[in-house]
XYZ file of C-alpha atoms in Angstrom:
161
model
C 14.462 -9.738 -4.417
C 16.075 -10.275 -8.078
C 12.772 -11.787 -9.210
C 10.635 -8.752 -8.365
C 11.482 -6.570 -11.534
C 11.343 -9.016 -13.836
C 7.528 -9.893 -12.440
C 6.930 -6.281 -12.587
C 7.547 -6.240 -16.067
C 6.240 -9.403 -17.165
C 2.689 -8.556 -15.115
C 2.436 -5.127 -15.908
C 2.151 -4.435 -12.314
C 3.042 -1.226 -10.717
C 3.934 -2.764 -7.525
C 4.964 -6.386 -6.181
C 5.138 -7.454 -2.568
C 6.194 -10.493 -1.208
C 3.632 -12.476 0.722
C 4.408 -15.211 3.172
C 1.006 -16.545 2.785
C 1.600 -17.658 -0.776
C 4.478 -19.953 0.122
C 4.143 -23.081 1.871
C 6.802 -22.239 4.522
C 6.344 -18.727 4.531
C 6.714 -18.146 7.899
C 9.818 -20.023 8.054
C 10.818 -20.544 11.970
C 8.443 -17.878 13.610
C 7.327 -18.781 17.071
C 3.867 -19.847 17.383
C 3.205 -16.457 19.102
C 4.916 -14.427 16.396
C 2.707 -16.088 13.748
C -0.412 -15.773 15.687
C 0.294 -12.106 16.086
C 0.925 -11.812 12.415
C -2.170 -13.538 11.505
C -4.672 -11.718 14.019
C -2.930 -8.284 12.929
C -3.565 -9.185 8.912
C -6.996 -10.406 9.764
C -7.919 -7.304 11.768
C -6.153 -5.030 8.994
C -8.254 -6.594 6.330
C -11.485 -6.145 8.230
C -11.095 -2.440 8.973
C -9.022 -1.192 6.092
C -10.490 -3.121 2.940
C -6.787 -4.436 2.294
C -7.005 -6.517 -0.608
C -3.320 -8.495 -0.626
C -2.675 -11.265 1.244
C 0.625 -10.058 3.492
C 0.835 -6.269 4.229
C 3.866 -6.601 6.689
C 6.371 -8.873 4.730
C 8.418 -6.084 4.257
C 9.515 -6.721 0.566
C 8.295 -4.500 -2.076
C 9.046 -3.229 -5.691
C 7.906 -0.672 -7.687
C 7.826 0.750 -10.984
C 9.280 4.274 -11.124
C 5.971 5.530 -12.027
C 4.131 3.765 -9.238
C 6.610 4.941 -7.038
C 6.379 8.572 -7.449
C 2.504 8.626 -7.434
C 2.346 6.437 -4.391
C 5.103 7.938 -2.217
C 4.384 11.363 -3.098
C 1.129 10.803 -0.889
C 2.733 9.124 1.972
C 3.149 10.296 5.659
C 3.403 7.277 7.894
C 6.431 5.868 9.146
C 7.169 2.570 11.174
C 5.022 -0.468 10.786
C 1.884 1.434 9.260
C 4.145 2.752 6.358
C 3.371 -0.787 4.605
C -0.364 -0.268 5.008
C -0.182 3.163 3.885
C 1.968 2.590 0.814
C -0.852 -0.474 -0.289
C -3.645 1.456 0.600
C -2.630 4.213 -1.751
C -1.699 1.774 -4.595
C -5.143 0.332 -4.144
C -7.021 3.710 -4.183
C -4.637 4.424 -7.145
C -5.508 1.502 -8.865
C -2.002 0.497 -9.344
C -2.071 -3.394 -10.288
C -0.049 -5.260 -7.350
C 1.575 -8.350 -8.014
C 2.144 -10.657 -5.034
C 4.895 -13.502 -4.887
C 5.592 -15.970 -2.573
C 8.164 -15.355 -0.174
C 9.838 -17.503 2.615
C 10.930 -15.530 5.489
C 13.375 -16.514 8.362
C 12.980 -15.246 11.482
C 15.489 -16.442 14.373
C 15.015 -13.237 16.545
C 11.879 -12.589 18.553
C 9.720 -9.722 17.399
C 10.106 -6.759 19.008
C 6.484 -5.860 18.884
C 5.160 -5.538 22.357
C 1.352 -6.913 23.061
C 0.089 -3.289 23.005
C 1.749 -2.306 19.699
C -1.114 -4.115 17.233
C -3.690 -1.768 18.972
C -1.266 1.030 18.391
C -0.895 0.043 14.806
C -4.697 -0.522 14.158
C -5.490 2.866 15.502
C -2.735 4.180 13.028
C -4.060 1.974 10.217
C -7.392 3.667 10.691
C -6.139 6.859 10.667
C -4.115 6.311 7.570
C -7.313 4.677 5.965
C -9.228 8.182 6.509
C -5.878 9.883 5.175
C -5.994 7.930 2.175
C -9.842 8.685 1.274
C -9.242 12.439 2.098
C -6.262 12.735 -0.290
C -7.781 10.866 -2.856
C -10.750 13.091 -2.678
C -8.545 16.000 -2.949
C -6.447 14.716 -6.097
C -9.759 14.080 -7.928
C -10.575 17.633 -7.345
C -7.395 18.994 -8.495
C -7.446 16.630 -11.619
C -10.816 18.046 -12.277
C -9.400 21.805 -11.777
C -6.825 21.041 -14.193
C -9.015 19.669 -16.695
C -11.430 22.391 -16.501
C -8.392 25.114 -16.820
C -7.367 22.898 -19.991
C -10.826 22.884 -21.476
C -11.090 26.679 -20.647
C -8.080 27.474 -22.210
C -8.789 25.735 -25.442
C -12.220 27.547 -25.600
C -10.496 30.808 -25.289
C -8.069 29.637 -28.089
C -11.000 28.523 -30.340
C -12.729 31.752 -29.591
C -9.542 34.186 -30.216
C -8.932 32.292 -33.603
C -12.765 33.038 -34.746
């Protein structure tokens, strides 16, 4: 955790995430079944949502104030899908994402049922659509602001003549 903020400064990233995939012992003492569920879920997410990071569910993420404000102002999800939404909005906003290796110790069994990944995938696909819609709305709002600003400047120049 204490390495995350200096890495944000060093890399110029707006977001930093921990990744079990980047550490040789990243999954620590996970059971085989938990590792398998994690890999299958991650692969499925990558295929269906265009996720561009190596680990969306590690849980540890850090942000600059600017990136946090931009990203979280758009988020709606909770539970497991929150991580995916945060990353997809960061990607859509063009936020630079730094990934750092992490080893996660998991002595307990997962609370995720076998049916949970299907619900999570359904939610992830819904988030992908929401991200696309909100980014389109944001682009339209920025364009309207730009036009209003231009019209204001144009009016001032016209009045000055």
